[in-house]
XYZ file of C-alpha atoms in Angstrom:
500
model
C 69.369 71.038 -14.274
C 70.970 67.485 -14.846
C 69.846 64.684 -16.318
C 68.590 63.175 -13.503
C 66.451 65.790 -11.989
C 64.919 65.832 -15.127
C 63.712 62.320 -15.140
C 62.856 62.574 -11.792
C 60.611 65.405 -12.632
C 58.778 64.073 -15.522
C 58.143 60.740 -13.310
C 56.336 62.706 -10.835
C 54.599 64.603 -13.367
C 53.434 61.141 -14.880
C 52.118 60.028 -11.103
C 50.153 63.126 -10.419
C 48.768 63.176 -13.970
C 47.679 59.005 -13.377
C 46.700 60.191 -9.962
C 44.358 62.700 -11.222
C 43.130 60.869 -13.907
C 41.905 57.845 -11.516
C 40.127 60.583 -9.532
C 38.407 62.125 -12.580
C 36.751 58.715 -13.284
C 33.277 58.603 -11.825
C 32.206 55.896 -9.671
C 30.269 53.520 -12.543
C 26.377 53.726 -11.538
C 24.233 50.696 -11.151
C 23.171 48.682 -14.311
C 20.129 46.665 -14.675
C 21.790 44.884 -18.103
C 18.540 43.274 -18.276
C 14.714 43.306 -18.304
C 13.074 42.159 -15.733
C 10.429 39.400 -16.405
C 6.802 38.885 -15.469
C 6.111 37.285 -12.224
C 3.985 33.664 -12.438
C 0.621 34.659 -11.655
C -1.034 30.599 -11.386
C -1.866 29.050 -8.377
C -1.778 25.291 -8.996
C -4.697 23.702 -7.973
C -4.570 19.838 -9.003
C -7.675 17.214 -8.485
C -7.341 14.896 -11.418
C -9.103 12.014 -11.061
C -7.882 8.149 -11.550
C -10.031 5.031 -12.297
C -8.123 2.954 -8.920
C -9.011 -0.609 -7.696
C -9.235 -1.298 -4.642
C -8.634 -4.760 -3.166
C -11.464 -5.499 -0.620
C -10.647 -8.953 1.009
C -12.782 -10.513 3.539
C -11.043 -12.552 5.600
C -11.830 -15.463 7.873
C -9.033 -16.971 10.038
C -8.399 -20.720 10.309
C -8.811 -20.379 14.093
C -12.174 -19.190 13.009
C -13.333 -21.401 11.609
C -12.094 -24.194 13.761
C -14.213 -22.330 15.976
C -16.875 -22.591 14.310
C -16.098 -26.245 13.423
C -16.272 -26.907 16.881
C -19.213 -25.664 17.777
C -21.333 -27.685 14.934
C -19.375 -31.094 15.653
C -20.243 -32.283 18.917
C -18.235 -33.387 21.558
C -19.436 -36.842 21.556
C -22.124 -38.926 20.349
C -23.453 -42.037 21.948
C -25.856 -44.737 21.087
C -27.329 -48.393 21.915
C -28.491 -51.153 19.680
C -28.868 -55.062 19.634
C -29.376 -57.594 16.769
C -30.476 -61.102 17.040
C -27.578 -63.450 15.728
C -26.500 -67.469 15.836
C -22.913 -68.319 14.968
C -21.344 -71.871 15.376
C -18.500 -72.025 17.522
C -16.975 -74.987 18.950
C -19.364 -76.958 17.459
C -21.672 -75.147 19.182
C -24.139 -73.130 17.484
C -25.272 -70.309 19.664
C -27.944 -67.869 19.029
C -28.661 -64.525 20.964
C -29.443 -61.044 21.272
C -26.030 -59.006 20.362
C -26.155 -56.220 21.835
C -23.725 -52.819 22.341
C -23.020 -49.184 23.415
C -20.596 -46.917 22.182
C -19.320 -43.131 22.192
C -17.486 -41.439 19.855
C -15.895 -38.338 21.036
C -13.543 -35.388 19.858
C -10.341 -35.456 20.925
C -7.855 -32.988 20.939
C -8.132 -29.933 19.298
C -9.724 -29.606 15.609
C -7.004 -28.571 13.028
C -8.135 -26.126 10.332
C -5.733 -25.407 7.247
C -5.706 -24.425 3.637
C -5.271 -26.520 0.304
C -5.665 -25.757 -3.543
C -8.511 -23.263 -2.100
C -9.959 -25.957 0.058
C -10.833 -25.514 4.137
C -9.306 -28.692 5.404
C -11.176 -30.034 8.924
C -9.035 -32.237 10.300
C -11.063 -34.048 13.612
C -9.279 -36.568 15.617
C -11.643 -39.333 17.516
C -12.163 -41.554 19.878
C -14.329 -44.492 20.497
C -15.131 -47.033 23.278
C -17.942 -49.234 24.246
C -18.678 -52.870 25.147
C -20.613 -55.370 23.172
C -21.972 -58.578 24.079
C -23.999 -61.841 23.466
C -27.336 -62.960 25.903
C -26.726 -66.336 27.078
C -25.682 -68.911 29.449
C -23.161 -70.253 26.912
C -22.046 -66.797 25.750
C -21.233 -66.385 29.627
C -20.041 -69.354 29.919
C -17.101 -67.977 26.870
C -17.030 -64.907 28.625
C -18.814 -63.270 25.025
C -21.797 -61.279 26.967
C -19.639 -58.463 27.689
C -16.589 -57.592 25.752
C -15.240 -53.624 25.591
C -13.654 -52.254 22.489
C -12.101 -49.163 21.434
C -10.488 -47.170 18.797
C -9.500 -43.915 17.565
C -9.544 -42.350 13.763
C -8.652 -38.808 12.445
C -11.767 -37.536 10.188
C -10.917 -35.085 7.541
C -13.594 -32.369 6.054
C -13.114 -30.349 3.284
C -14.817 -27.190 2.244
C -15.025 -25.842 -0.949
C -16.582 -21.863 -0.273
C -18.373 -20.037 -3.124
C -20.738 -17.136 -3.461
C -23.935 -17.234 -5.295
C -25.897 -14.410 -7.675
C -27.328 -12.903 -4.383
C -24.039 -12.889 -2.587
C -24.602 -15.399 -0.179
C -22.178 -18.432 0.887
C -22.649 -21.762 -0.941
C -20.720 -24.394 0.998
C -20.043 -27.573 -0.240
C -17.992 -30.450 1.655
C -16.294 -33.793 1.522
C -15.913 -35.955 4.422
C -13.448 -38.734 4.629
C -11.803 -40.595 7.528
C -8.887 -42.823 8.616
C -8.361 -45.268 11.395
C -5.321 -44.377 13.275
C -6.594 -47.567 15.869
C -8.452 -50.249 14.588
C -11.870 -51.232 16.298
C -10.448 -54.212 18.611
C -12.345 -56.574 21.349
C -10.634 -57.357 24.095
C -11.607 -60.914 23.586
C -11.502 -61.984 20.316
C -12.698 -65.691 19.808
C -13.972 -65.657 16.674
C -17.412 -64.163 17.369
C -18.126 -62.170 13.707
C -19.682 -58.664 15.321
C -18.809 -56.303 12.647
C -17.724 -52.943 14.781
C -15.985 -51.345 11.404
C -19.509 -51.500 9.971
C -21.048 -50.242 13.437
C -18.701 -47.562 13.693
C -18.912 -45.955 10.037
C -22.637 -45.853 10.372
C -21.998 -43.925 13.879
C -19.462 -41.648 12.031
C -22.042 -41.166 9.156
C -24.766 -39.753 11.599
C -21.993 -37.634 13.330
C -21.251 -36.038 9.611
C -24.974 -35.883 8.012
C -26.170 -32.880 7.763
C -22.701 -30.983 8.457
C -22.682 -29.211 5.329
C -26.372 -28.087 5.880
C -25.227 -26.697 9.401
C -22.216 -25.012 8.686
C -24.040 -23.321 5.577
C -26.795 -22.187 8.027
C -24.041 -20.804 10.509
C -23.192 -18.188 8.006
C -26.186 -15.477 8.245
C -26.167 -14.256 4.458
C -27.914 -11.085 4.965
C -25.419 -10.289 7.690
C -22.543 -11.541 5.261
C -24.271 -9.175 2.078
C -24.022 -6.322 4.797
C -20.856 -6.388 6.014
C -19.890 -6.698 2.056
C -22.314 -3.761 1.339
C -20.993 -1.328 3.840
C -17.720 -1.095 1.334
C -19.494 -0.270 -1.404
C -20.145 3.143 -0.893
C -17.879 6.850 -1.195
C -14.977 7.110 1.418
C -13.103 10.529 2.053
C -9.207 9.971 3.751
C -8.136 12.753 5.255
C -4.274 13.360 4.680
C -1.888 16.097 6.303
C 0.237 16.746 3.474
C 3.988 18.406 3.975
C 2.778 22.209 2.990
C 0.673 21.690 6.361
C -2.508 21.619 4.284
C -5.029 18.832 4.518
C -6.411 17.475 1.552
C -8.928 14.294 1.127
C -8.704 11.201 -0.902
C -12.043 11.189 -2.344
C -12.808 7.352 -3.234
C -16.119 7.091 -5.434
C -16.836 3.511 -6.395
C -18.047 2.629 -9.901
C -17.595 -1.056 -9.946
C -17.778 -4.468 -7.624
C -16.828 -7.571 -8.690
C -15.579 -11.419 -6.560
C -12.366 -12.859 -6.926
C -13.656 -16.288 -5.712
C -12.510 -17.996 -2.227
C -8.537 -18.757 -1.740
C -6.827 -19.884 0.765
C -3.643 -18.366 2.673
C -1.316 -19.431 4.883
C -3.315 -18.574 7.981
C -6.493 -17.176 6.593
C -9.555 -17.955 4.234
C -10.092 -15.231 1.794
C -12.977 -13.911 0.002
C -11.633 -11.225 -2.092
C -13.859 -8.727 -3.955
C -12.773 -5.222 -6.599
C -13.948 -2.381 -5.612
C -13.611 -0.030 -8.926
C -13.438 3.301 -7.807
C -12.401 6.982 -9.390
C -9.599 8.207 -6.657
C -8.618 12.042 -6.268
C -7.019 14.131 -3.668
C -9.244 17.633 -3.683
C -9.966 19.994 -0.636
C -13.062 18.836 0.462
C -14.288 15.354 1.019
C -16.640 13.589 -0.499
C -20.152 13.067 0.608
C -20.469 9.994 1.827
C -23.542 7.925 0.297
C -24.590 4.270 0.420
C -24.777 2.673 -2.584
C -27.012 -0.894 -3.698
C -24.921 -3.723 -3.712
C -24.535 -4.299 -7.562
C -24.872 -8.148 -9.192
C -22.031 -10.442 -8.637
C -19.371 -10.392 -11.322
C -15.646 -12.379 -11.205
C -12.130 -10.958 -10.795
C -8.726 -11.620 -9.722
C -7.475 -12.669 -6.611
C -5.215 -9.748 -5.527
C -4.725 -6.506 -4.577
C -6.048 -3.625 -6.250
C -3.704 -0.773 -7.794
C -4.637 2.308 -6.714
C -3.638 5.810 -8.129
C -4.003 9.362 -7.104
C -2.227 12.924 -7.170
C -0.456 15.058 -4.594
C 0.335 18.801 -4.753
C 3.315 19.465 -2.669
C 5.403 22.665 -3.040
C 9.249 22.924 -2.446
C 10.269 26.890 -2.252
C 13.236 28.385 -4.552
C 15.236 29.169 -1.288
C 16.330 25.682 -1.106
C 17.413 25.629 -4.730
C 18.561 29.303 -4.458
C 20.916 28.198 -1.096
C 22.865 25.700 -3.727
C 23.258 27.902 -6.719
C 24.591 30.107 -3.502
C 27.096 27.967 -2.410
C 28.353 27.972 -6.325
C 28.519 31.488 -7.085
C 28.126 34.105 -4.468
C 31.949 35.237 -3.469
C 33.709 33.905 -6.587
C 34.897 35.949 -9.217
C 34.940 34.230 -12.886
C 37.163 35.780 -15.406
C 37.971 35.646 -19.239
C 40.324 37.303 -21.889
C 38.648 39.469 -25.206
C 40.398 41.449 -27.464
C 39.823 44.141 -26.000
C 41.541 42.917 -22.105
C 40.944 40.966 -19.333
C 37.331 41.095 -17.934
C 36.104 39.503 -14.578
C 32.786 39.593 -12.986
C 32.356 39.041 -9.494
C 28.659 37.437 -8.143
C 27.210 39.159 -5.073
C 23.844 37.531 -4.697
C 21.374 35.043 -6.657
C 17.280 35.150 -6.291
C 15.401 32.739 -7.632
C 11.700 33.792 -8.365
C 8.673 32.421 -10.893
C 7.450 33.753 -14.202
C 4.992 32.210 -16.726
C 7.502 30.530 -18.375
C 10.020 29.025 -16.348
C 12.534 30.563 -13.471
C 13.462 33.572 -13.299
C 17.194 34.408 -12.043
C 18.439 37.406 -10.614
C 22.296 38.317 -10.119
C 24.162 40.886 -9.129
C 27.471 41.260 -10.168
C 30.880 43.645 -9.905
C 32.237 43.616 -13.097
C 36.070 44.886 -13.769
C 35.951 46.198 -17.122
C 39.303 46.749 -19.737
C 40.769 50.302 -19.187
C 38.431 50.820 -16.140
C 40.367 50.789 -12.670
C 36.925 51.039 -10.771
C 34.218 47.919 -11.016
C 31.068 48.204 -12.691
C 28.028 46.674 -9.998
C 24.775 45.780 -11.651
C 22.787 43.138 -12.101
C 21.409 40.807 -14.796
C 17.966 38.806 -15.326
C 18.302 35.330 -16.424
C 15.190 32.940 -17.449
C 15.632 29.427 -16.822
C 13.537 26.131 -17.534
C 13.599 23.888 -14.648
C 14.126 20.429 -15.948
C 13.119 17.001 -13.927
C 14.823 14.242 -14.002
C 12.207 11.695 -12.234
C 14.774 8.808 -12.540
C 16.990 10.336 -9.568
C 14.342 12.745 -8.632
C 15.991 15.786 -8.871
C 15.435 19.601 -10.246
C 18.030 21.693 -12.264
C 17.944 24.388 -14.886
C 18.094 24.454 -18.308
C 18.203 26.718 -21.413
C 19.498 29.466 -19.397
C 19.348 32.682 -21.037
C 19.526 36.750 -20.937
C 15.956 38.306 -20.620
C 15.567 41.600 -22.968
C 18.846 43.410 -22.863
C 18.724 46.747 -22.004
C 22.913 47.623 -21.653
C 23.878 46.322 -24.873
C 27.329 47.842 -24.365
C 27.955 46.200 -21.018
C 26.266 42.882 -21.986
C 28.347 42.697 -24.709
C 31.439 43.233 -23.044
C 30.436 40.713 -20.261
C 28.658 38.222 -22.073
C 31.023 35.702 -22.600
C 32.148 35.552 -19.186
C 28.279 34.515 -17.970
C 28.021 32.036 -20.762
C 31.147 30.511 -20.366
C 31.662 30.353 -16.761
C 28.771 31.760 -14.557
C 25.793 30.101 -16.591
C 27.436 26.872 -16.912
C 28.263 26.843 -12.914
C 24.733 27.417 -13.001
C 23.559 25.216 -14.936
C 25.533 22.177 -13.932
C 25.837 22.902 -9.989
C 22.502 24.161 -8.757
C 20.294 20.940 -8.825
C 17.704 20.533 -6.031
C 17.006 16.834 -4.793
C 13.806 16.109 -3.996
C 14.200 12.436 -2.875
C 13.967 13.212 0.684
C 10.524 15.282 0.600
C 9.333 12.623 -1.967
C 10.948 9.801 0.994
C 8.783 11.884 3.748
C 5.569 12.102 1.735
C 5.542 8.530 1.111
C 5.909 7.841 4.724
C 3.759 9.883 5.591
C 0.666 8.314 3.549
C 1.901 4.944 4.880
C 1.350 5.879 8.227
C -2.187 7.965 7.534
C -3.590 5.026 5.196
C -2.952 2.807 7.835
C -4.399 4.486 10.753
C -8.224 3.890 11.060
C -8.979 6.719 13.163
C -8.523 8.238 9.702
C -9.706 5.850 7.000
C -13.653 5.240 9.860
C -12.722 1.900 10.325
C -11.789 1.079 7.145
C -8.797 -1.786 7.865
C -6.118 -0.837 5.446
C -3.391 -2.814 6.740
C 0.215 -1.892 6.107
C 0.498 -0.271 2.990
C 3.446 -0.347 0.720
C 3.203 3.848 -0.994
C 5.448 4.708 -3.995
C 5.748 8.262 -5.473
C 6.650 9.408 -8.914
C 7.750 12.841 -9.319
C 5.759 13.897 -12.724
C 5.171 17.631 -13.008
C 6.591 20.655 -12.111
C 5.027 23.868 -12.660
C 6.505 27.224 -11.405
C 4.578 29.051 -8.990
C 6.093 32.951 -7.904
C 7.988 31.893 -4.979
C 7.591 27.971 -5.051
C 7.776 24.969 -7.452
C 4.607 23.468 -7.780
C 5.452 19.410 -7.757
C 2.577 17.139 -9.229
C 3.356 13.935 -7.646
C 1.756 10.688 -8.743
C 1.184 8.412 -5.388
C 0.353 4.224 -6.358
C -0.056 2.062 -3.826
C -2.125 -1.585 -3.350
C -4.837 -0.580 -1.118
C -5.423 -4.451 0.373
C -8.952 -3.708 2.473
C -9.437 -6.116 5.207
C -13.003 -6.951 6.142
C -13.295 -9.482 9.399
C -16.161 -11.873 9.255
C -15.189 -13.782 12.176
C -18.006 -11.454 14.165
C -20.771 -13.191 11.588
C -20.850 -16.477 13.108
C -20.383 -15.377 16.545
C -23.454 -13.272 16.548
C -25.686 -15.894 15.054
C -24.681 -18.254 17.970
C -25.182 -14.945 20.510
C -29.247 -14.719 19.107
């Protein structure tokens, strides 16, 4: 036998003897490396309650009140007089019976607007008549009948206020200016003072105006329709986990902010001090006495209250997913090359945190076949409310049970797979936080929902404050402010006094 043969037999040897010792290693079994921990047991269940204010503005439009304006001027006002007078003119001294008629009227529309908290009236007039002296002489000068006319813009101001018992006190200031002077048509010299005649006309027109627009205002109607705030008010919302929950509003406080005046409107604004919290059931509703008048602000009430949403670990779960599952990490020990291969990821809850689950194919030094098993990881999940996102932190082995494997593969999940992990799966939660606040927008604003109660648009912001791990959801405590602005119409007040 040659050299050659020889080789060629102790070659083949070597194969069969590798081949045989490949098929003498066992398929590895299953390891758990790992022990498993506790499920979360708690149901959150969140009602805590926040002292809220509530802006509760009643509101009376200029149009309104030029409205009401003018129904208490009239339209016109007309009158007759006469006065026994001798002037010299000529040389002549003559002496008669003066005598005249006049009307004032309205005209054009009455312009209502706001100033430094003042209702300006603005009431453009007319007036016209004819004046004259008895006489053959005065007929003679063509003075028995003389027509005049002018116009003026009168101005009112109101200054609005509420007394101990609620009610309005109104207080005005009227004021005019001639846009026309009083002129005769004949003016030779005769001294009838129409300026003098005409302010005491305008005077009667404006006596008693503040009395009569004070008296326009019922104030037991005007306590009521402030009275029907002041009592508990359940909102019903339809929250994202398609559960609805109530915002339970229990006042505790009522105070006046004092008349101002907007752009387009007269406000009265009142605080209503209330304790706000979303629970399961509403409130019972209860009418409450109207309490004695005390001052605040002028402006919208912050109001405060929780939500309880829930966001499942499948959506979190999909990302770490997309990071790991199909990709093999690898790393070099003393002992050879190890790589670990992830299979699958499940997210779940325990008492403590989150609970990770992996299952791996680990190639092993000196092993041809992989090793599957998988490991148990316990996470906490860390918010960050600033971009309003979840990820997990402190990520570390539960109990090991396969020391010998764990130790072997260890460095390969803390290196690689756990900070993957750590640094790839984060959950945003912007968008559901986006759709909740829209959602309470719309709901707050629709009065099907809030009995009547005229909310306006509201503005709703959400702050992401809590998590707390449920067993197969995150349990998100969200904080929900908003300026509830209540608007209360009065505009109905006046009408219905007119109506009796």
């Amino acid at each position: 036998m040659n050299l050659s043969n020889r080789l060629l037999r102790t070659g083949s040897f070597a194969a069969l003897l590798a081949l045989l010792s490949a098929c003498a290693e066992k398929q590895p079994e299953h390891s758990q490396v790992s022990v498993q921990p506790p499920v979360a047991q708690n149901v959150v269940n969140y009602d805590n309650a926040y002292q809220s204010k509530l802006s509760t503005r009643a509101r009376i439009t200029y149009a309104d009140l030029a409205a009401l304006a003018t129904e208490e001027v009239p339209q016109e006002h007309s009158d007759v007089g006469k006065q026994k007078i001798c002037k010299k003119l000529i040389g002549i001294k003559m002496c008669g019976n003066a005598r005249w008629k006049y009307t004032v009227q309205r005209e054009g529309e009455i312009q209502v607007s706001g100033q430094d908290d003042f209702v300006v009236i603005n009431v453009p007039m007319r007036f016209f008549g004819n004046a004259g002296i008895g006489g053959d002489v005065s007929k003679v000068l063509k003075l028995d009948s003389m027509d005049f006319a002018g116009a003026m813009n009168t101005q009112l101001k109101l200054k609005l206020d509420l007394n101990e018992q609620w009610c309005p006190v109104i207080k005005t200031d009227a004021s005019y200016q001639w846009t026309a002077a009083p002129r005769l048509e004949w003016a030779g010299g005769m001294d009838i003072n129409l300026q003098d005649k005409v302010d005491k006309a305008i005077a009667k027109q404006l006596a008693g105006l503040e009395n009569r627009i004070a008296g326009a205002i019922d104030c037991d109607e005007f306590r009521q329709s402030i009275q029907t705030q002041w009592k508990t008010h359940s909102i019903p919302l339809d929250l994202p986990n398609n559960n609805t929950m109530f915002l339970n509003i229990e006042p505790n406080g009522f105070s006046f902010s004092g008349i101002r005046t907007e752009n387009h409107k007269l406000g009265i604004a009142f605080t209503l001090e209330a304790k706000t919290s979303v629970q399961t059931e509403a409130v019972q509703k209860q009418a409450l006495d109207l309490p004695t008048l005390t001052r605040s602000d002028y402006q919208p009430g912050g109001t405060q209250f929780n939500v309880l949403i829930r966001a499942a670990y499948t959506q979190l779960q999909s990302i770490a997913e997309q990071h790991l599952v199909g990709r093999t990490f690898s790393n070099s020990s003393a002992a050879g090359d190890v790589s670990v291969a992830i299979d699958s990821v499940a997210l779940s809850g325990n008492p403590d945190g989150i609970t990770v689950n992996l299952g791996f194919r680990a190639k092993l030094p000196g092993k041809k076949l992989e090793t599957p098993g998988n490991v148990y990881l316990t996470a906490t999940p860390e918010l960050q409310a600033f971009t309003q996102t979840v990820s997990l932190k402190n990520i570390e082995l539960s109990n090991v049970l396969d020391s010998t494997l764990w130790n072997t593969i260890a460095a390969v999940f803390k290196d690689k797979i756990i900070a993957e992990l750590e640094d790839k799966a984060v959950f945003n939660l912007g968008p559901k936080l986006t759709e909740l606040s829209t959602m309470l927008e719309t709901q707050l604003a629709d009065p099907t929902r809030t009995s009547g109660l005229d909310i306006g648009t509201p503005e709703v912001n959400v702050i992401l404050e809590k998590l707390v791990p449920e067993q197969d959801n995150f349990a998100a405590i969200v904080r929900v402010e908003t300026l509830l602005d209540v608007d209360v119409p009065l505009k109905d007040i006046y009408q219905q006094r007119v109506k009796r």
